Short mmCIF file of C-alpha atoms and ligand atoms in Angstrom, two decimals:
data_model
loop_
_atom_site.label_atom_id
_atom_site.label_comp_id
_atom_site.label_asym_id
_atom_site.label_seq_id
_atom_site.Cartn_x
_atom_site.Cartn_y
_atom_site.Cartn_z
CA MET A 225 -10.60 14.35 16.34
CA ALA A 226 -9.01 13.58 13.38
CA ASP A 227 -10.49 10.64 11.42
CA LYS A 228 -8.84 6.72 13.16
CA LEU A 229 -6.67 5.59 10.61
CA ALA A 230 -7.65 2.91 8.69
CA VAL A 231 -5.28 0.77 9.94
CA ASP A 232 -6.41 1.09 13.41
CA GLY A 233 -10.14 -0.43 12.26
CA GLY A 234 -11.40 3.60 10.77
CA LYS A 235 -12.91 3.34 7.58
CA PRO A 236 -10.01 4.13 5.10
CA VAL A 237 -10.05 7.07 2.39
CA ARG A 238 -10.42 4.72 -0.33
CA ASP A 239 -12.73 1.43 -1.06
CA THR A 240 -10.12 0.05 -3.72
CA PHE A 241 -7.19 0.42 -3.75
CA LEU A 242 -4.99 2.79 -5.79
CA PRO A 243 -1.67 1.40 -7.55
CA TYR A 244 1.78 2.93 -8.08
CA GLY A 245 2.12 2.72 -11.14
CA LYS A 246 -0.17 1.48 -14.32
CA GLN A 247 -0.96 1.45 -18.61
CA SER A 248 -3.49 2.93 -20.51
CA ILE A 249 -4.08 0.93 -23.81
CA SER A 250 -6.53 2.05 -26.09
CA ASP A 251 -9.10 1.32 -28.94
CA ALA A 252 -6.38 2.64 -31.51
CA ASP A 253 -3.71 0.47 -29.65
CA ILE A 254 -5.52 -2.86 -29.92
CA LYS A 255 -6.03 -2.15 -33.63
CA LEU A 256 -3.07 -1.85 -34.13
CA VAL A 257 -1.74 -5.00 -32.79
CA GLU A 258 -4.48 -7.20 -34.68
CA GLU A 259 -3.66 -5.61 -37.66
CA VAL A 260 -0.10 -7.40 -36.64
CA LEU A 261 -1.81 -10.54 -35.49
CA ARG A 262 -3.23 -10.40 -38.76
CA SER A 263 -0.53 -9.94 -41.18
CA ASP A 264 2.54 -12.31 -42.21
CA TRP A 265 5.19 -10.95 -39.80
CA ILE A 266 4.22 -11.21 -36.37
CA THR A 267 8.26 -11.13 -35.65
CA THR A 268 11.07 -9.29 -36.12
CA GLY A 269 9.39 -7.96 -39.39
CA PRO A 270 8.18 -3.81 -40.72
CA VAL A 271 6.03 -2.88 -37.92
CA LEU A 272 9.60 -4.00 -35.14
CA ARG A 273 11.58 -1.25 -37.57
CA LYS A 274 9.22 1.87 -37.49
CA PHE A 275 9.03 1.28 -34.54
CA GLU A 276 12.41 1.80 -33.73
CA ASN A 277 12.31 4.47 -36.50
CA GLU A 278 10.18 6.65 -34.72
CA PHE A 279 11.48 6.01 -31.40
CA ALA A 280 15.05 7.09 -32.59
CA GLN A 281 13.29 10.24 -34.25
CA TYR A 282 11.25 10.80 -30.77
CA THR A 283 14.40 10.81 -28.94
CA GLY A 284 17.22 12.24 -31.62
CA SER A 285 18.82 9.37 -32.07
CA LYS A 286 20.43 7.85 -35.08
CA PHE A 287 20.29 4.45 -34.32
CA ALA A 288 17.51 2.68 -31.81
CA VAL A 289 16.71 -1.84 -31.05
CA ALA A 290 14.26 -2.94 -29.82
CA VAL A 291 15.07 -5.58 -27.46
CA SER A 292 12.57 -7.96 -24.82
CA SER A 293 12.91 -5.75 -22.14
CA GLY A 294 14.58 -2.91 -20.33
CA THR A 295 17.02 -5.34 -18.58
CA SER A 296 17.92 -7.21 -21.88
CA ALA A 297 18.32 -3.37 -23.25
CA LEU A 298 20.69 -2.92 -20.46
CA HIS A 299 22.40 -6.27 -21.28
CA LEU A 300 23.90 -5.73 -24.88
CA ALA A 301 25.01 -2.41 -24.23
CA MET A 302 26.98 -3.38 -21.80
CA LEU A 303 28.41 -6.00 -24.40
CA ALA A 304 28.62 -3.79 -26.75
CA ALA A 305 30.55 -1.80 -24.95
CA GLY A 306 32.97 -5.14 -24.63
CA LEU A 307 32.33 -4.98 -20.80
CA LYS A 308 33.49 -8.58 -19.49
CA LYS A 309 35.59 -10.03 -16.50
CA GLY A 310 38.52 -7.71 -15.39
CA HIS A 311 36.42 -4.50 -15.56
CA GLU A 312 34.15 -2.60 -14.10
CA ALA A 313 31.56 -0.51 -14.13
CA ILE A 314 30.96 2.51 -12.04
CA THR A 315 26.88 2.58 -11.09
CA THR A 316 24.26 3.87 -8.76
CA PRO A 317 23.27 1.54 -4.98
CA PHE A 318 19.73 3.80 -6.19
CA SER A 319 18.98 1.61 -8.67
CA PHE A 320 16.27 -1.75 -9.64
CA ALA A 321 18.70 -4.44 -9.46
CA ALA A 322 18.69 -4.91 -13.23
CA THR A 323 20.96 -1.82 -13.48
CA SER A 324 23.99 -3.75 -11.51
CA ASN A 325 22.83 -7.09 -12.69
CA SER A 326 23.26 -6.36 -16.69
CA VAL A 327 27.07 -5.33 -15.29
CA ILE A 328 27.95 -8.68 -13.58
CA TYR A 329 26.27 -10.64 -16.39
CA THR A 330 29.22 -10.25 -18.83
CA GLY A 331 31.48 -11.44 -15.91
CA ALA A 332 32.25 -7.35 -14.55
CA LYS A 333 32.26 -6.35 -11.61
CA PRO A 334 29.63 -3.14 -10.61
CA VAL A 335 30.46 -0.09 -8.25
CA PHE A 336 29.06 1.53 -6.55
CA SER A 337 28.96 4.75 -6.02
CA ASP A 338 26.58 7.24 -3.36
CA ILE A 339 24.09 9.51 -5.21
CA GLU A 340 23.67 13.23 -4.94
CA ALA A 341 20.85 14.09 -1.62
CA ILE A 342 19.40 16.48 -4.20
CA THR A 343 18.37 14.76 -7.48
CA TYR A 344 19.06 10.84 -5.58
CA ASN A 345 21.06 10.62 -9.07
CA LEU A 346 24.39 8.98 -9.30
CA ASP A 347 27.46 11.95 -7.99
CA PRO A 348 29.16 12.81 -10.81
CA LYS A 349 32.69 13.62 -8.02
CA LYS A 350 32.66 10.86 -6.70
CA ALA A 351 31.85 8.38 -9.50
CA GLY A 352 34.79 10.24 -10.98
CA GLU A 353 37.03 9.46 -8.03
CA LEU A 354 36.37 5.47 -8.97
CA ILE A 355 38.12 5.59 -12.30
CA ASN A 356 41.06 3.60 -12.30
CA ASP A 357 42.48 1.30 -15.25
CA ARG A 358 39.60 -1.10 -14.65
CA THR A 359 36.83 0.62 -15.60
CA LYS A 360 35.00 0.46 -18.79
CA ALA A 361 31.95 1.87 -18.31
CA ILE A 362 29.76 4.56 -16.00
CA VAL A 363 26.06 3.75 -15.47
CA PRO A 364 23.72 6.21 -13.58
CA VAL A 365 20.56 5.90 -13.54
CA ASP A 366 17.25 8.90 -14.46
CA TYR A 367 15.88 8.11 -10.82
CA ALA A 368 12.81 8.80 -11.15
CA GLY A 369 12.91 10.81 -14.38
CA HIS A 370 14.84 13.27 -13.55
CA PRO A 371 18.07 13.63 -15.63
CA CYS A 372 21.30 12.45 -14.04
CA ALA A 373 24.29 14.85 -14.91
CA ILE A 374 24.72 13.95 -18.58
CA ASP A 375 27.39 16.49 -19.04
CA GLU A 376 30.00 15.46 -16.49
CA PHE A 377 29.77 12.51 -17.02
CA ARG A 378 30.06 12.35 -20.77
CA ASP A 379 33.55 14.59 -20.00
CA MET A 380 34.42 12.31 -17.78
CA CYS A 381 33.73 9.82 -20.05
CA GLU A 382 35.68 11.09 -22.93
CA ASP A 383 38.59 11.66 -20.52
CA ASP A 384 39.10 9.14 -19.48
CA ASP A 385 37.67 6.45 -22.68
CA LEU A 386 34.58 5.06 -20.95
CA VAL A 387 31.47 3.87 -21.80
CA PHE A 388 28.73 6.03 -21.23
CA ILE A 389 25.72 3.91 -20.65
CA GLN A 390 22.50 5.79 -19.55
CA ASP A 391 19.92 3.67 -18.14
CA ALA A 392 17.09 6.04 -19.12
CA CYS A 393 14.38 3.17 -18.57
CA HIS A 394 12.35 5.89 -16.19
CA SER A 395 13.30 9.00 -18.18
CA VAL A 396 11.36 8.64 -21.46
CA SER A 397 9.42 11.26 -21.48
CA ALA A 398 12.26 13.61 -19.88
CA LYS A 399 14.66 16.66 -21.33
CA TYR A 400 18.49 17.61 -20.83
CA LYS A 401 18.73 21.32 -21.66
CA GLY A 402 16.03 20.73 -23.84
CA ARG A 403 16.80 17.95 -25.15
CA ARG A 404 15.37 14.07 -24.97
CA MET A 405 17.36 11.07 -23.51
CA GLY A 406 18.32 8.92 -26.56
CA GLY A 407 21.40 10.61 -27.98
CA LEU A 408 22.98 12.78 -25.19
CA SER A 409 24.97 8.74 -23.96
CA ASP A 410 27.41 6.61 -25.75
CA MET A 411 24.45 4.22 -25.35
CA THR A 412 21.16 4.53 -24.11
CA CYS A 413 18.77 2.39 -22.68
CA PHE A 414 14.38 2.37 -21.87
CA SER A 415 12.21 -0.28 -20.96
CA PHE A 416 8.77 -1.15 -21.86
CA HIS A 417 7.50 -2.88 -18.78
CA PRO A 418 3.83 -1.19 -18.19
CA VAL A 419 4.81 0.52 -15.09
CA LYS A 420 7.21 2.35 -17.28
CA ASN A 421 5.59 5.75 -18.93
CA MET A 422 4.61 4.22 -22.17
CA THR A 423 4.57 -0.09 -22.63
CA THR A 424 5.05 -2.60 -24.72
CA GLY A 425 3.64 -5.31 -22.27
CA GLU A 426 7.48 -6.23 -21.80
CA GLY A 427 9.94 -4.68 -24.09
CA GLY A 428 13.43 -2.45 -24.18
CA MET A 429 14.94 -0.18 -26.80
CA VAL A 430 18.83 0.78 -26.73
CA THR A 431 19.11 3.48 -28.74
CA THR A 432 23.14 5.40 -29.70
CA ASN A 433 24.94 7.36 -32.39
CA ASN A 434 27.46 5.05 -32.72
CA GLU A 435 27.06 2.79 -35.94
CA GLU A 436 29.66 0.34 -34.39
CA TYR A 437 27.70 -0.44 -31.40
CA TYR A 438 24.41 -0.27 -33.67
CA GLU A 439 25.60 -3.59 -35.58
CA ARG A 440 26.90 -4.88 -32.64
CA LEU A 441 23.66 -4.31 -30.62
CA LEU A 442 21.78 -5.29 -33.22
CA MET A 443 24.52 -9.11 -34.47
CA LEU A 444 24.05 -9.81 -29.98
CA ARG A 445 20.38 -8.90 -30.06
CA ASN A 446 20.33 -12.41 -32.75
CA HIS A 447 21.79 -14.99 -31.13
CA GLY A 448 25.37 -12.96 -32.48
CA ILE A 449 24.52 -14.55 -36.23
CA ASN A 450 25.18 -11.66 -38.92
CA LYS A 451 25.14 -12.00 -42.73
CA ASP A 452 28.13 -10.42 -43.73
CA GLY A 453 29.31 -14.03 -45.04
CA VAL A 454 26.47 -12.70 -47.40
CA LYS A 455 28.55 -9.98 -49.20
CA ARG A 456 31.54 -12.67 -49.22
CA PHE A 457 29.97 -15.49 -50.49
CA GLY A 458 27.92 -12.97 -52.65
CA SER A 459 24.54 -14.26 -54.93
CA ASP A 460 25.07 -17.38 -53.83
CA GLY A 461 25.33 -17.47 -50.36
CA GLY A 462 21.94 -16.42 -49.63
CA TRP A 463 21.25 -18.97 -46.93
CA TYR A 464 24.82 -18.30 -45.88
CA TYR A 465 25.71 -16.80 -41.97
CA GLU A 466 28.17 -17.04 -39.50
CA MET A 467 27.43 -17.30 -35.63
CA GLN A 468 30.09 -14.70 -34.58
CA GLU A 469 30.02 -14.76 -31.17
CA LEU A 470 27.72 -15.78 -28.48
CA GLY A 471 24.04 -13.73 -28.58
CA PHE A 472 20.62 -13.87 -27.08
CA ASN A 473 17.75 -14.29 -28.44
CA TYR A 474 16.66 -10.34 -26.93
CA ARG A 475 14.51 -10.00 -30.29
CA MET A 476 11.16 -7.97 -29.36
CA THR A 477 7.66 -9.57 -31.95
CA ASP A 478 6.45 -7.20 -34.03
CA ILE A 479 3.12 -7.65 -31.98
CA GLN A 480 4.82 -5.61 -28.90
CA ALA A 481 6.71 -3.01 -31.54
CA ALA A 482 2.64 -2.10 -33.00
CA LEU A 483 1.49 -1.75 -29.61
CA GLY A 484 4.84 0.40 -28.71
CA LEU A 485 4.27 2.67 -31.76
CA GLY A 486 0.98 2.97 -30.43
CA GLN A 487 2.57 4.10 -27.29
CA LEU A 488 4.59 6.63 -28.28
CA ARG A 489 2.38 8.64 -30.44
CA LYS A 490 0.95 9.26 -27.32
CA LEU A 491 3.80 9.55 -25.03
CA GLU A 492 3.65 13.41 -24.42
CA GLN A 493 0.07 13.03 -23.76
CA PHE A 494 0.90 10.78 -21.68
CA HIS A 495 3.23 13.25 -20.37
CA GLN A 496 0.71 16.45 -19.95
CA ARG A 497 -1.23 14.26 -18.11
CA ARG A 498 1.76 12.89 -15.18
CA LYS A 499 2.78 16.18 -15.08
CA GLY A 500 -1.74 16.98 -14.31
CA VAL A 501 -0.93 15.36 -11.06
CA VAL A 502 2.47 16.19 -10.26
CA ALA A 503 1.67 20.04 -10.11
CA VAL A 504 -1.89 19.19 -7.74
CA TYR A 505 0.42 17.13 -5.47
CA ASP A 506 3.34 19.95 -5.83
CA LYS A 507 0.22 22.86 -4.41
CA GLU A 508 -1.40 20.27 -1.83
CA LEU A 509 1.51 18.12 -0.63
CA SER A 510 4.31 20.91 -0.91
CA GLY A 511 3.07 23.05 2.54
CA ILE A 512 3.50 19.23 4.74
CA GLU A 513 5.88 19.96 7.32
CA GLY A 514 8.59 16.92 7.81
CA VAL A 515 7.69 15.47 4.22
CA ALA A 516 9.77 16.42 0.88
CA ILE A 517 8.65 16.81 -2.46
CA PRO A 518 11.02 16.19 -5.58
CA PHE A 519 13.46 18.86 -6.32
CA VAL A 520 13.70 19.67 -10.34
CA SER A 521 16.49 20.91 -11.66
CA ASP A 522 15.77 24.61 -14.29
CA ASP A 523 18.40 22.60 -16.46
CA VAL A 524 15.68 19.33 -16.85
CA GLU A 525 12.52 18.07 -17.95
CA HIS A 526 11.22 15.41 -15.17
CA GLY A 527 10.77 12.38 -16.93
CA TRP A 528 8.13 11.60 -14.13
CA HIS A 529 8.30 8.42 -13.32
CA LEU A 530 7.42 7.92 -9.66
CA PHE A 531 6.42 11.05 -7.57
CA THR A 532 8.16 10.23 -3.98
CA LEU A 533 7.81 11.99 -0.47
CA LEU A 534 10.33 11.78 2.10
CA PHE A 535 9.18 11.64 5.19
CA ASP A 536 11.58 12.91 7.88
CA LYS A 537 12.38 10.90 11.05
CA ASP A 538 12.10 13.89 13.51
CA TYR A 539 8.90 14.95 12.84
CA PHE A 540 6.99 11.79 12.60
CA SER A 541 6.39 9.22 16.18
CA VAL A 542 6.89 6.13 13.76
CA ASP A 543 9.37 4.83 10.68
CA ARG A 544 8.70 4.93 6.52
CA GLY A 545 7.42 1.01 7.19
CA THR A 546 4.88 1.96 9.61
CA ILE A 547 3.71 5.16 7.00
CA PHE A 548 3.78 2.77 4.33
CA LYS A 549 1.08 0.51 6.55
CA ALA A 550 -0.88 2.85 6.98
CA LEU A 551 -0.66 4.32 3.11
CA ARG A 552 -1.20 0.62 1.86
CA ALA A 553 -4.55 -0.10 4.49
CA GLU A 554 -5.88 3.33 3.06
CA ASN A 555 -6.04 1.51 -0.46
CA ILE A 556 -2.81 4.30 -1.65
CA GLY A 557 -0.85 1.89 -3.50
CA VAL A 558 2.37 3.27 -1.95
CA ASN A 559 5.69 1.13 -2.61
CA VAL A 560 9.30 1.67 -2.33
CA HIS A 561 11.99 2.53 -4.79
CA TYR A 562 14.58 1.22 -3.88
CA ILE A 563 16.01 -0.71 -1.77
CA PRO A 564 19.34 0.44 -2.19
CA ILE A 565 21.16 -2.82 -4.74
CA HIS A 566 23.69 -3.97 -2.26
CA HIS A 567 21.48 -4.82 0.85
CA HIS A 568 20.31 -7.97 -0.86
CA PRO A 569 21.41 -10.84 0.39
CA TYR A 570 22.71 -11.81 -3.15
CA TYR A 571 25.07 -8.79 -3.68
CA GLN A 572 26.13 -9.41 0.61
CA ASP A 573 27.20 -13.06 -0.52
CA LYS A 574 29.04 -11.73 -3.14
CA PHE A 575 30.87 -9.04 -2.40
CA GLY A 576 30.97 -8.61 0.91
CA ASP A 577 29.08 -6.00 3.26
CA MET A 578 28.50 -2.81 1.98
CA ARG A 579 26.14 -1.40 4.14
CA GLY A 580 27.14 1.75 5.93
CA GLN A 581 29.52 2.65 2.86
CA TYR A 582 27.35 4.75 0.61
CA LEU A 583 25.31 7.02 3.77
CA THR A 584 23.08 8.80 1.37
CA THR A 585 21.56 6.47 -0.58
CA GLU A 586 20.80 4.92 3.07
CA LYS A 587 19.13 7.96 4.29
CA ILE A 588 17.37 8.73 1.16
CA ALA A 589 16.18 4.65 0.86
CA SER A 590 15.05 4.75 4.84
CA GLN A 591 12.57 7.66 4.23
CA ILE A 592 11.36 8.11 0.61
CA LEU A 593 8.14 6.54 0.13
CA THR A 594 6.61 6.39 -4.05
CA ILE A 595 2.99 7.51 -3.94
CA PRO A 596 0.56 6.59 -7.19
CA LEU A 597 1.48 8.60 -10.35
CA HIS A 598 -0.25 7.06 -14.00
CA HIS A 599 -1.31 8.86 -16.43
CA THR A 600 -4.89 6.97 -16.25
CA MET A 601 -5.47 8.70 -12.68
CA SER A 602 -8.92 10.69 -12.08
CA ALA A 603 -9.26 14.01 -9.99
CA GLN A 604 -10.12 11.45 -7.01
CA ASP A 605 -8.20 9.23 -7.46
CA VAL A 606 -5.38 11.99 -6.86
CA GLN A 607 -7.96 14.35 -4.15
CA ASP A 608 -7.28 10.36 -2.38
CA THR A 609 -3.97 10.02 -1.94
CA ILE A 610 -3.30 13.94 -0.80
CA GLU A 611 -6.45 13.17 1.84
CA ALA A 612 -4.99 10.14 2.91
CA VAL A 613 -1.08 11.37 2.90
CA LYS A 614 -2.33 13.86 5.20
CA LYS A 615 -4.28 12.29 7.53
CA VAL A 616 -1.17 10.08 7.95
CA THR A 617 0.96 12.30 8.58
CA ASP A 618 -1.00 14.58 10.50
CA HIS A 619 -1.95 11.19 12.85
CA TYR A 620 2.31 9.99 13.46
CA ARG A 621 2.78 13.87 13.69
CA THR A 622 5.09 14.58 16.92
CA ARG A 623 5.72 18.25 16.16
C1 PLP B 114 12.31 -1.14 -15.31
C2 PLP B 114 13.30 -1.09 -14.49
C3 PLP B 114 15.20 -1.78 -15.30
C4 PLP B 114 14.46 -3.07 -16.03
O1 PLP B 114 13.77 -2.85 -17.17
P1 PLP B 114 12.43 -4.68 -17.31
O2 PLP B 114 12.30 -3.63 -18.63
O3 PLP B 114 11.72 -4.74 -16.33
O4 PLP B 114 13.88 -5.34 -17.29
C5 PLP B 114 16.18 -1.43 -15.81
N1 PLP B 114 16.28 0.27 -14.23
C6 PLP B 114 15.71 0.00 -14.07
C7 PLP B 114 15.37 1.63 -13.51
C8 PLP B 114 14.56 0.12 -14.04
O5 PLP B 114 13.70 0.90 -13.59
#
């Protein structure tokens, strides 16, 4: 007889809670931050520009604009693309709500399109069918770190004169056909929230190869102010600036940028550690009947932000919610990424009841669980997670 589940009063697999994601900050990172704190510039100064330059270089893009969060990165990209009321942006319902919220901030409408059953990413064929005169942008997400169908989306956007805005909040460590995310779409948005693959506390970045977008992103980050007046008024106009349009204060501090520099320099090391965890998961979890591990396309290097398991309903006596509770009781910090965006009450109130329209999203979303994956996990953490998954699936197995 197998061990009694913790949820039924048995002993949990581990004593302490293991979260699904977590940051790692070194003494070197703290030293970089301290140097900024002791300097004259703590915001929009030299360290911020250094972080932007190194990030652009790392991603293989021409320009990088650091901002206050992944959400503000997306918002500014939508604005720089010219999105406004009357426009539509095609995006995935299988994401964090920030992706489509940022479309709504501009007055435009997010139009959802279903995902591929294999990668869980926006299906380019289905998305293409929704393009019409109002469509201004396509906004795919690199779900869990698996790059979206970049070539297909880029071709589609070129053919129809649309802006390709990539939500790469999961995929800073990924590669697509050997190239990093950043220079492959019109604008690429990153997040540095602590659960992401690198962190600045809160923070984000937009990268682009397009100088016009770059100038607009800089201006919109800073209230819509530019200093072109300086050029017009010559040397007397040192004090002069103009607010050209309604922008925001979405600036990142040099304090955060210093942390970002430290993290960026260790990102490859973080990635290798995550890959090591994934290799063990692949080996130990791929043989469990009724449980599917993530698919990885041959032409990508997966960014491994999340590691998900898909539980086939036909193999278990209970639903995903019960499996979630059982694993949490074992102190394994499983999570659900994501509740489909169109299920949120705000979206239902604003756009009507869209449930039943995106069947692949709904099926995957009802069967998926994220298990812990971060670059600070110990071998014991990995073994505990595997043991708990086996314990719980064995217990509830019907065949
Ligand atoms: C985290 C995340 C965001 C938002 O980033 P924040 O930095 O938290 O604002 C947007 N899209 C996706 C897919 C994310 O995972």
